[in-house]
Every structure is written in structure tokens, then in C-alpha cells.
Short mmCIF file of C-alpha atoms and ligand atoms in Angstrom, two decimals:
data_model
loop_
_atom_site.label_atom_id
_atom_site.label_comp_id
_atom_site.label_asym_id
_atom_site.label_seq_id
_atom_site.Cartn_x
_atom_site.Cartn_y
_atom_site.Cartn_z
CA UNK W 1 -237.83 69.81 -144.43
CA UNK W 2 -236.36 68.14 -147.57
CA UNK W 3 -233.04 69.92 -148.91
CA UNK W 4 -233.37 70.36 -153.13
CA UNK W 5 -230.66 71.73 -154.65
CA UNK W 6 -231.09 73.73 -157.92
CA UNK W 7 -228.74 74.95 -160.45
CA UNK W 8 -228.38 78.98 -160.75
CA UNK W 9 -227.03 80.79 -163.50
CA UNK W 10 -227.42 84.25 -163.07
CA UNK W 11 -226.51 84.88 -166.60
CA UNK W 12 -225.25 89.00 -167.63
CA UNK W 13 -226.75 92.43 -168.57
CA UNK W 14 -229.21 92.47 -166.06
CA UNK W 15 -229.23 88.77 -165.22
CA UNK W 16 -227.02 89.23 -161.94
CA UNK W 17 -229.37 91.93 -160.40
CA UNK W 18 -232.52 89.71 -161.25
CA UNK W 19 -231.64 86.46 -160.05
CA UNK W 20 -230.21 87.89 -156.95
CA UNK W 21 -233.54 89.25 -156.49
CA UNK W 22 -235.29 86.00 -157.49
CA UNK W 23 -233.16 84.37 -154.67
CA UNK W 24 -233.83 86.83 -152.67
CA UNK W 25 -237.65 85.84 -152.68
CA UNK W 26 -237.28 82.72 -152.75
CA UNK W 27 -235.00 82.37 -150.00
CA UNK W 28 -237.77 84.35 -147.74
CA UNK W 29 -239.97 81.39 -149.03
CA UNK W 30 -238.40 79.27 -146.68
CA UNK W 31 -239.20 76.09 -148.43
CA UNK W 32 -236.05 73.98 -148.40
CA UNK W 33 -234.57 75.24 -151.99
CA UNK W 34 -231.14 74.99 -152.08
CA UNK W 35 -229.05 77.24 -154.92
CA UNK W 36 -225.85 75.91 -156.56
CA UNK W 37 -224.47 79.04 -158.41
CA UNK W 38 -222.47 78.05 -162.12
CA UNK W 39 -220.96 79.90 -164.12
CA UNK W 40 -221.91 80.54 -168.02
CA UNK W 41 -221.35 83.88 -170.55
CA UNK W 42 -219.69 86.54 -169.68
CA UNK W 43 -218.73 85.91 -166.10
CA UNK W 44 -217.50 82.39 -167.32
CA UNK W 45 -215.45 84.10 -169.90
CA UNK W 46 -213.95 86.99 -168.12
CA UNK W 47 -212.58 84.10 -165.90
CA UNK W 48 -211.14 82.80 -168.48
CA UNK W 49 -213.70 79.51 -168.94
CA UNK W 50 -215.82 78.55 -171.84
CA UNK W 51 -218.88 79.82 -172.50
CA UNK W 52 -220.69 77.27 -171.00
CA UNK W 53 -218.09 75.58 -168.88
CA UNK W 54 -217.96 72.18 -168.59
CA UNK W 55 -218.63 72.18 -164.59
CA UNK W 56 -221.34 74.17 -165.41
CA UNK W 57 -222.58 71.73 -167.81
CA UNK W 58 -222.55 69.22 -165.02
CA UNK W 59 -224.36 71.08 -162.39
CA UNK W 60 -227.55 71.25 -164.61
CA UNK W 61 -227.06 67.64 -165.19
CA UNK W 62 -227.02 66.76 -161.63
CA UNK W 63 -230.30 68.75 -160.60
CA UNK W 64 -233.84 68.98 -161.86
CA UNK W 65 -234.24 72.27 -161.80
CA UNK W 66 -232.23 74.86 -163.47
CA UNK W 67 -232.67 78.89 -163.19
CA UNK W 68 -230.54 80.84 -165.59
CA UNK W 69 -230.16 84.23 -165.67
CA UNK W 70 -230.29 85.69 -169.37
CA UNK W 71 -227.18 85.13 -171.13
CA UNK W 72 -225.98 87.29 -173.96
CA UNK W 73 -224.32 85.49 -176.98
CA UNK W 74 -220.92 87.49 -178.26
CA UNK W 75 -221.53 88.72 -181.45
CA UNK W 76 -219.02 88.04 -184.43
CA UNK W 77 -217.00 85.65 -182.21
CA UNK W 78 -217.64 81.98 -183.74
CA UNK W 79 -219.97 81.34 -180.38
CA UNK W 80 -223.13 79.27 -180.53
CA UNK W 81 -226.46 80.73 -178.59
CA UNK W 82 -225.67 79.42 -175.13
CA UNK W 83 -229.47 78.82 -174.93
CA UNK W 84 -229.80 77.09 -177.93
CA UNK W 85 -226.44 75.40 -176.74
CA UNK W 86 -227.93 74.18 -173.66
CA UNK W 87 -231.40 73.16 -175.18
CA UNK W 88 -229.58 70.95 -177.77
CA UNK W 89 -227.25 69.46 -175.03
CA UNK W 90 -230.38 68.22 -172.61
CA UNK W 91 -232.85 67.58 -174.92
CA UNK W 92 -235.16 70.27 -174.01
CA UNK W 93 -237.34 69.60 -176.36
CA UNK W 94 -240.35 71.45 -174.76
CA UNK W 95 -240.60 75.48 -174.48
CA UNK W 96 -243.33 76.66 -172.31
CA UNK W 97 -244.41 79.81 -172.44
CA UNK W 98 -247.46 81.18 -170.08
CA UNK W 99 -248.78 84.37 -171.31
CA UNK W 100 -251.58 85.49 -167.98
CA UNK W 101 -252.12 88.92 -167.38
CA UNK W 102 -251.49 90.30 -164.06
CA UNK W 103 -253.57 92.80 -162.92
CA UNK W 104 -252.31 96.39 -162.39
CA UNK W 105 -249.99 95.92 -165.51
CA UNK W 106 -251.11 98.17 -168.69
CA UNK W 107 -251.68 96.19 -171.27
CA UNK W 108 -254.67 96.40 -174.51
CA UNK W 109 -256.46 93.08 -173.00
CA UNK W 110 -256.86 91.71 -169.23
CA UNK W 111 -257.84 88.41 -168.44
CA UNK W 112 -255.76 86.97 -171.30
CA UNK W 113 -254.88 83.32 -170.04
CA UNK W 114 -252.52 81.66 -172.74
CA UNK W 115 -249.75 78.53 -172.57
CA UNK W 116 -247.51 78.63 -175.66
CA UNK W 117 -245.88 75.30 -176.22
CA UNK W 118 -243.08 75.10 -178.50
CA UNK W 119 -241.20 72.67 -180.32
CA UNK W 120 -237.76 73.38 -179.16
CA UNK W 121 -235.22 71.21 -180.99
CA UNK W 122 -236.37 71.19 -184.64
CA UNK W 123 -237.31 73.14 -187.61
CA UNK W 124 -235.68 75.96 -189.10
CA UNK W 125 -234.02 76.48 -185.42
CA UNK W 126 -232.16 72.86 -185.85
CA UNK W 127 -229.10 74.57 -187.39
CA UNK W 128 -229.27 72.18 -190.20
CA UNK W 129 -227.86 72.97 -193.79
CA UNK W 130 -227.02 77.02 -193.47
CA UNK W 131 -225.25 77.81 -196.78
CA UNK W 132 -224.48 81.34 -198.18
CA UNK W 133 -222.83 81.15 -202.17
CA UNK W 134 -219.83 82.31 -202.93
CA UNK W 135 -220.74 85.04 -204.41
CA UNK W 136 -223.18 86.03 -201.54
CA UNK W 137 -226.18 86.05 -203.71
CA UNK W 138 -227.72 83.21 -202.32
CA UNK W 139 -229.00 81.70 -199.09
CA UNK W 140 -230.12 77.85 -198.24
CA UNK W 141 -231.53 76.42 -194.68
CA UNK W 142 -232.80 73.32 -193.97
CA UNK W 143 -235.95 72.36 -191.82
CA UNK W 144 -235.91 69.36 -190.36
CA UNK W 145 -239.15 67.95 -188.61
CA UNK W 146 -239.25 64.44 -187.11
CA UNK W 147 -242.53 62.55 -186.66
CA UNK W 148 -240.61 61.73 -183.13
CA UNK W 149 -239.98 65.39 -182.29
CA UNK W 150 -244.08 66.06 -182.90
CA UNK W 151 -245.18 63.16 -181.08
CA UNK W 152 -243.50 64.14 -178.23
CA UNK W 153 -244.48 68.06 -177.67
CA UNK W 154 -247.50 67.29 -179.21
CA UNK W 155 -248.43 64.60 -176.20
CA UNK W 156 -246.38 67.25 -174.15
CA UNK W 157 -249.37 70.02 -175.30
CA UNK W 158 -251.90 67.67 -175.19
CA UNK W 159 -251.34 65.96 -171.58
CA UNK W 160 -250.42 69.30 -169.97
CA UNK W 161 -253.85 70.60 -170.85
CA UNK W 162 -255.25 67.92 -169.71
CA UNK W 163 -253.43 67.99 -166.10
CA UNK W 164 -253.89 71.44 -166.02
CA UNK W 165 -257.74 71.47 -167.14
CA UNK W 166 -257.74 73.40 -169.85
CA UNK W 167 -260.29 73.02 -172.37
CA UNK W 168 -258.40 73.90 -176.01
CA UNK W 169 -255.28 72.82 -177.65
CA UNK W 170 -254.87 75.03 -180.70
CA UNK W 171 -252.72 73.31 -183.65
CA UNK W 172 -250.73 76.26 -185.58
CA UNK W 173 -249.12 75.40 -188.87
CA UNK W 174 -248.72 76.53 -192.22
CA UNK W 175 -249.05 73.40 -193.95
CA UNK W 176 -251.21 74.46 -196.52
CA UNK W 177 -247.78 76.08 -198.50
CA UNK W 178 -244.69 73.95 -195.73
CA UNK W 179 -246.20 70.81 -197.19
CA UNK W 180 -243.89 68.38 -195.93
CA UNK W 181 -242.63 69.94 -192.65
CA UNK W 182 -245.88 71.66 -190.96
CA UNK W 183 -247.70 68.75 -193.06
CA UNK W 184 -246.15 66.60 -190.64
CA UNK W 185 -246.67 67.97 -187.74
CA UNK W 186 -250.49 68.85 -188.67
CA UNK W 187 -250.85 64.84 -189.81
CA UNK W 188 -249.13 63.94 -186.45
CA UNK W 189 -251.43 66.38 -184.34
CA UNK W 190 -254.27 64.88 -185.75
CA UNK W 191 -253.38 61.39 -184.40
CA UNK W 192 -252.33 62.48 -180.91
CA UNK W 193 -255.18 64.74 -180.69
CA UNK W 194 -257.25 61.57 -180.99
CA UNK W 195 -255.83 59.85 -177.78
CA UNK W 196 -256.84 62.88 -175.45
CA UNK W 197 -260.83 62.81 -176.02
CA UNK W 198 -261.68 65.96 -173.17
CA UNK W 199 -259.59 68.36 -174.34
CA UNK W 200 -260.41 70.00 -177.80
CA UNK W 201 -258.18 70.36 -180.71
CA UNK W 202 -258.81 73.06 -183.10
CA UNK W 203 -256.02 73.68 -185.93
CA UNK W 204 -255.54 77.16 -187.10
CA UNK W 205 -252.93 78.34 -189.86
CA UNK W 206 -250.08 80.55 -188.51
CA UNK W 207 -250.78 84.05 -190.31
CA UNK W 208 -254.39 83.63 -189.22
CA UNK W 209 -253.27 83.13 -185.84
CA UNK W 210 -251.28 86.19 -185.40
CA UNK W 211 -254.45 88.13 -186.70
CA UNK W 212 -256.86 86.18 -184.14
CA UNK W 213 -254.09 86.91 -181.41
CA UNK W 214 -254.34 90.19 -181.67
CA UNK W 215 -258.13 90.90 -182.53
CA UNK W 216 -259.58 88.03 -180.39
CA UNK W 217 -256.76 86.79 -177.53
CA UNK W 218 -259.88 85.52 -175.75
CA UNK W 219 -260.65 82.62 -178.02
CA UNK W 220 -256.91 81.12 -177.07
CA UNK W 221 -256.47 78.46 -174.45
CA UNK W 222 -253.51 76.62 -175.36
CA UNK W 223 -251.15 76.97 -178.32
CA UNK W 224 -248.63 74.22 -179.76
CA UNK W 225 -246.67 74.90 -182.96
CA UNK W 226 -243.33 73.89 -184.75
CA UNK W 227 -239.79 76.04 -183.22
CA UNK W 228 -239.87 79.32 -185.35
CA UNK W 229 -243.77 80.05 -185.03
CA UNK W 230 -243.30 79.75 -181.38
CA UNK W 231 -240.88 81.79 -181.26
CA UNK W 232 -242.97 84.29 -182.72
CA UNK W 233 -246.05 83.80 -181.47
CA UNK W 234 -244.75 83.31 -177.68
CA UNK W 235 -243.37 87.02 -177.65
CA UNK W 236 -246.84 88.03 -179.32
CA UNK W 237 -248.38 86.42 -175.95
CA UNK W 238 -245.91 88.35 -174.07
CA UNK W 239 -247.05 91.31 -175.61
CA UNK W 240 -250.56 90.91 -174.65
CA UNK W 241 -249.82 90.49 -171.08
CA UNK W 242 -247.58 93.23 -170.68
CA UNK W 243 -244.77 92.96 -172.22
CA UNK W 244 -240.92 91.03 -171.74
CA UNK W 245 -240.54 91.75 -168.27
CA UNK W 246 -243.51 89.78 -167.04
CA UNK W 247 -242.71 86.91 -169.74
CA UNK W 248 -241.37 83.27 -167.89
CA UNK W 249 -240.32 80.00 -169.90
CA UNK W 250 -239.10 76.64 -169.44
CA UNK W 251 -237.09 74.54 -171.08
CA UNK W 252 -238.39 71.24 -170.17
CA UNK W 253 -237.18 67.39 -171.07
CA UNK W 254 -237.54 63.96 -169.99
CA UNK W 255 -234.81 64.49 -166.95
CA UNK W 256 -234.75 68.33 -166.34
CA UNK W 257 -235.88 71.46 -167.24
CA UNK W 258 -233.80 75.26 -167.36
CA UNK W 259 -236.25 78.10 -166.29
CA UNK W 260 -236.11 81.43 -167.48
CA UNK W 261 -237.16 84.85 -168.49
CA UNK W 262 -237.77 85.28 -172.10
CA UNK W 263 -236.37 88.80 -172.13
CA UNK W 264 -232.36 88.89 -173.15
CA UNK W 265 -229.88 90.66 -170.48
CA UNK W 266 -230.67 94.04 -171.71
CA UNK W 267 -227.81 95.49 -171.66
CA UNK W 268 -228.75 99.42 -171.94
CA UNK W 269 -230.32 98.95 -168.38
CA UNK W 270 -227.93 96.48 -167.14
CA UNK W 271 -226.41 98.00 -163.43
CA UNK W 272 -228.80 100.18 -163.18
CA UNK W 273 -230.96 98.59 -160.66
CA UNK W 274 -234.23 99.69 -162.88
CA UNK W 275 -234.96 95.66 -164.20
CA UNK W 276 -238.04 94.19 -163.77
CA UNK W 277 -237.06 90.72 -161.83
CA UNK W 278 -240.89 89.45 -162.26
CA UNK W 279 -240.14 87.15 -165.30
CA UNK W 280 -237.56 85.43 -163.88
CA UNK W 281 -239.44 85.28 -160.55
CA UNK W 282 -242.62 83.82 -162.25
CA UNK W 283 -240.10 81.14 -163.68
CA UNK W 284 -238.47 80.35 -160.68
CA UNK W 285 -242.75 79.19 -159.64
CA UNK W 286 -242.75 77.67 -162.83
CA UNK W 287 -239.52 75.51 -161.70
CA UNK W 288 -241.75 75.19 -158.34
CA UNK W 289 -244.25 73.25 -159.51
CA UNK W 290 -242.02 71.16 -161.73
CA UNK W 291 -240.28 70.45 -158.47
CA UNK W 292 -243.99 69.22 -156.88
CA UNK W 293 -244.09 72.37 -155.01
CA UNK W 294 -247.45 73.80 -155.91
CA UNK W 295 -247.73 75.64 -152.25
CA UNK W 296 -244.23 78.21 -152.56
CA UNK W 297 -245.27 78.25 -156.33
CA UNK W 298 -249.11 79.75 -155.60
CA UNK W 299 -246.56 82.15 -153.01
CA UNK W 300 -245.12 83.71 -155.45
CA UNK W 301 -247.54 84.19 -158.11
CA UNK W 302 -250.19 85.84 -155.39
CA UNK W 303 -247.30 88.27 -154.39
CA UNK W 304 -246.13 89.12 -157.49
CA UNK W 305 -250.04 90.28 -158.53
CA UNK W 306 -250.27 91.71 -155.42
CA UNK W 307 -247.25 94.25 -155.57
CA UNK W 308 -248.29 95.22 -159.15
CA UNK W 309 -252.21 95.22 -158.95
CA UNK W 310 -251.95 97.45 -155.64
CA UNK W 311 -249.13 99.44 -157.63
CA UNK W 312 -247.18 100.14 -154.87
CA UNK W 313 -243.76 99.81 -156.45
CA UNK W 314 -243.65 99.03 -160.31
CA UNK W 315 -240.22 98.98 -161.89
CA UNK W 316 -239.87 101.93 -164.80
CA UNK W 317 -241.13 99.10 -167.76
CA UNK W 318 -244.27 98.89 -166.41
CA UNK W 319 -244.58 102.86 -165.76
CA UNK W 320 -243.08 103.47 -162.24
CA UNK W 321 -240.33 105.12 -160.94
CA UNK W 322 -239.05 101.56 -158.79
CA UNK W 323 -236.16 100.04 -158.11
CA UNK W 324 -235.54 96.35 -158.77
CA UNK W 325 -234.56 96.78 -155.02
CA UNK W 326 -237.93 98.28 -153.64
CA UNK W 327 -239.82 96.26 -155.75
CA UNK W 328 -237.85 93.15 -154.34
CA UNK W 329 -238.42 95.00 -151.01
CA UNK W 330 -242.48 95.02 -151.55
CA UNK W 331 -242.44 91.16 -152.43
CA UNK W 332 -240.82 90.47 -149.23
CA UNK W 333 -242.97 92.28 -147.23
CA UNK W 334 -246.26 90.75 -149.11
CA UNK W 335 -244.45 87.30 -148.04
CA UNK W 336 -244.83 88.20 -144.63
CA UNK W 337 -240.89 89.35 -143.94
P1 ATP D 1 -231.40 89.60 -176.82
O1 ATP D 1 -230.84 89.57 -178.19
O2 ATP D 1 -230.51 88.99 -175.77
O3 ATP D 1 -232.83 89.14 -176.72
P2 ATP D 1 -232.30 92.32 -176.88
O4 ATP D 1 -231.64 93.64 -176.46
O5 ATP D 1 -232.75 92.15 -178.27
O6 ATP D 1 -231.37 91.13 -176.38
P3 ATP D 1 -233.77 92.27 -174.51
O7 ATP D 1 -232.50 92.13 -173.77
O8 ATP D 1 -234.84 91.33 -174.14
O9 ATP D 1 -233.58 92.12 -176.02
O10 ATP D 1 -234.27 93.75 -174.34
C1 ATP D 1 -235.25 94.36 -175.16
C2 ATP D 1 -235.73 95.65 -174.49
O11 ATP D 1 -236.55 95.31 -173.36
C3 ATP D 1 -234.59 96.50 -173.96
O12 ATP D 1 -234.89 97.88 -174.11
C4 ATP D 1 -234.53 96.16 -172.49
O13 ATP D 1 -234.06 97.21 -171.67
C5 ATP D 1 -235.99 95.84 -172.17
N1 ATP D 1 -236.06 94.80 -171.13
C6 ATP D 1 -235.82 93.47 -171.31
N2 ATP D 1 -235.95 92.82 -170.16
C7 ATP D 1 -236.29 93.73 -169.23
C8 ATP D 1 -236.56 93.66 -167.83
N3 ATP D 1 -236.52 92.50 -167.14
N4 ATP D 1 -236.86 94.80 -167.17
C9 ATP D 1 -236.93 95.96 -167.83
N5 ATP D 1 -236.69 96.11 -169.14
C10 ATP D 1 -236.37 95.00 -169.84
#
């Protein structure tokens, strides 16, 4: 069997107690995955590093895959997101954000099946042209939208459906009143949307959307919209399904892509051996099949619904009494160890 080595960044909060679960799965997996621990947050700081070290910074360069741990951002101390840090630095351009309900989860809908893609680089997220007045009275921020960055998530929306065979790519924007930004991306849509014939494009304003999500989740197949409705609308999705800790995403670019959960490192439960590890785990098959291993992916994602739909252990979010350790325990066992 093949060796791959991936980068892992377990991150803070709760991030250490997760991924060492994640690893702990995926090591029973057996399937040739090979983890390269780095350093970034608060256990890079303590040891007296940056917040993302430069090593660290090198690691994720080297390998394909990436899992990282959540990471919390100092407050108040001059520090950049280290997220947004590291999607600026690669060029992931690309969040993905599945939204599937898992049966044996509580949730107001099952059998919701969405894929929020988001622009990840641009927008009111691109850190361009914050400016406060003097006299504090006033606020500026600059969106910037590049017919380059929507061709390429666009065709990244567009040719994922199509690999994946889903049926509907839904267009949000708001360009009726963001004229020039979301009119861009809506005028760009259009054209890409053209090229891919089999899969349907419907366009759908982003207030409307948010209504539709939550009345009719049903009608949704696939999702692509600028950086801040994303945002947004992604955690939305999570909500449907469950909530933040059953939520994966990647971060995905031309070279590389940085899985993760899209839950923060919680701090008020961090140590307390109460997190729910099943985000990160359903990134880590995420990173799977964007390592062309569709087999350990499918592994995964059957134990994971197993252990929750037969509710044998279910970590306190999701209305048990669990440990991140039993739970990890269960998944094992479903694996066969
Ligand atoms: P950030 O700013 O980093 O997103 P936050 O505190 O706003 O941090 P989260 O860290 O995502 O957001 O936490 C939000 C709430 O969800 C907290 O009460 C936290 O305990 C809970 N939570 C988040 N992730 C998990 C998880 N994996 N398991 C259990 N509870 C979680």
C-alpha cells in the first residue's frame, strides 16, 4: 500500500481532543494515510512561534491534503484570522460546504441533501479598503469581485455537480440592489452556466433564499454564491442538518485543499471530553476523496450514520450523555476494531 502523507493541525479549544479522535479513526482505517502534525494558534504561540509558523506554512505546501483542527484567532492582539490567513496564502479559492442529514440526529427536516459552494477569496471578506473616521462616526469597506474569481468557483460549482450528478446549481446574488459586484457574478454565472448543458441553473436572490431555505430545503441541490452570503447561508445548511458539530468544509485550490470543521474551538467545552469529533471526521472523508480514496471515504461516512442513527453513543450536542471518547470508541467498533 501507497504511503500519503497529510498535514495535521489539530488547532485549540477543542481542536486537540477532535483531531486526535479523527486520527484515531482514521488510523483504524488502515488505508496508508500518513499524518505530519504542525503547529499553528495557540500551541504555536505558547512555544513561542508565530501564529502560523513558517514550517507550518511549508508542511501544507508540501502535501495535498491538509486537516486543521479549529483555530481560535486572539482577540485585540493585531492577529489576522489564521483561516482567512491560510486561505489567502494558498489560494483557496473554493469553500465547500455539504449540508446531508444524518439520520438519528434531531433536526426540523431529514433527507436534506445540500453542497454550499463559496467564493472564498473575494468580496466583502477580501480585506480591502476598511476605514473608520476620525471621529468614529463613519465606516467604509470595499468589495472587490473579479470576473476571474467567478469564473473559477463558478466552473468549480458547475463541474462538481456535474461529477457528482447532481441535477441543480442554484445562483444566489443580490444583484438587483449590489449592481456592480453580485451583477458580476450573476452576468458571469450566466455564461458558465451555458457551457454545462445537463445540469440546471436556476438564479435566486439572497433574502429569498434564506426564506426558501428554511420553508422549502427540499427544492436545494447545489448552492454557489459570492464570500459573505456563503458564509451565511453555509451555517443556515448546517442548521438544517443538525447543527455545527455535524458541519465539514474544505478549502480547496488548484494544488491543495485544508479540511475542516466549520464549528470554532469552542472554548467553554474545550477539555472536557464532551465535543462532537463528527465534523471534523466527515472532513477528514471529504479530504478522502480529494485524495482518490472514495473506498475509506464511503468508511467513514457509513460509520458515522451508523453510531448516530442506532443512537448508541451521541455526544451531549446532539442530546446524549457521550463522551468524545465512547463515541470515538463506537466508530471503532462499527469499523470492525
Ligand atoms: P468562533 O468565533 O471560533 O467560531 P464561537 O464560540 O463563536 O467561536 P464555536 O466555537 O463554533 O463558535 O462554538 C459555538 C457553540 O457551539 C459553542 O457553545 C460550542 O460549545 C458549540 N460547539 C461548537 N463545536 C462543537 C462541537 N464539535 N461539539 C460540541 N459543541 C460544539
Amino acid at each position: 500500500m501507497s504511503e500519503i502523507p497529510i498535514t495535521v493541525i489539530p488547532g485549540d479549544g477543542i481542536g486537540e481532543e477532535i483531531t486526535q479522535a479523527v486520527l484515531t479513526v482514521l488510523t483504524a482505517l488502515d488505508c496508508g494515510l500518513v499524518f505530519e502534525e504542525a503547529l499553528a494558534g495557540g500551541p504555536a504561540l505558547k512555544q513561542g512561534l508565530d501564529l502560523i509558523p513558517e514550517e507550518t506554512l511549508q508542511h501544507i505546501e508540501r502535501n495535498r491534503g491538509t486537516l486543521k483542527g479549529p483555530i481560535t484567532t486572539p482577540i485585540g492582539k493585531g492577529f489576522t484570522s489564521v483561516n482567512v490567513s491560510l486561505r489567502q496564502h494558498f489560494d483557496l479559492f473554493a469553500n465547500v460546504r455539504p449540508a446531508l442529514s444524518i439520520p438519528g440526529a434531531t433536526t426540523r427536516y431529514s433527507d436534506i441533501d445540500i453542497l454550499v459552494v463559496r467564493e472564498n477569496m473575494e468580496g466583502l471578506y477580501s480585506g480591502v479598503g476598511h476605514v473608520r473616521s476620525e471621529d468614529g462616526e463613519r465606516a467604509e469597506l470595499t468589495s472587490v469581485v473579479t470576473r476571474n474569481g467567478c469564473t473559477r468557483i463558478l466552473h468549480h460549482a458547475f463541474s462538481l455537480a456535474q461529477r457528482l450528478g447532481r441535477r441543480k446549481v442554484t445562483v444566489v446574488h443580490k444583484a438587483n440592489i449590489m449592481r456592480s459586484t453580485s451583477g458580476l457574478f450573476l452576468e458571469v454565472a450566466r455564461e458558465v452556466a451555458s457551457e454545462y448543458a445537463d445540469v440546471e441553473c436556476e438564479e435566486m436572490i439572497v433574502d429569498n433564499c434564506a426564506m426558501q431555505l428554511v420553508m422549502n430545503p427540499h427544492r436545494f441541490d447545489v448552492i454557489v454564491t459570492t464570500n459573505l452570503f456563503g458564509d451565511v447561508l453555509s451555517d443556515l445548511c448546517a442548521g438544517l442538518v443538525g447543527g455545527l458539530g455535524l458541519a465539514p468544509g474544505a478549502n480547496i485550490g488548484e494544488h491543495r485543499g485544508i479540511f475542516e470543521a466549520v464549528h470554532g474551538s469552542a472554548p467553554d467545552i474545550a477539555g472536557c471530553n464532551i465535543a462532537n469529533p463528527t465534523a471534523l471526521l466527515l472532513a477528514s472523508a471529504m479530504m478522502l476523496d480529494y485524495l482518490e480514496m472514495p473506498e475509506p471515504a464511503a468508511r467513514v461516512r457509513t460509520a458515522v450514520r451508523h453510531v448516530i442513527g442506532d443512537g448508541r453513543i451521541l455526544t451531549p450536542d446532539l442530546g446524549g450523555d457521550g463522551t468524545t471518547d465512547q463515541y470515538t470508541q463506537c466508530l471503532l467498533e462499527e469499523l470492525g476494531h
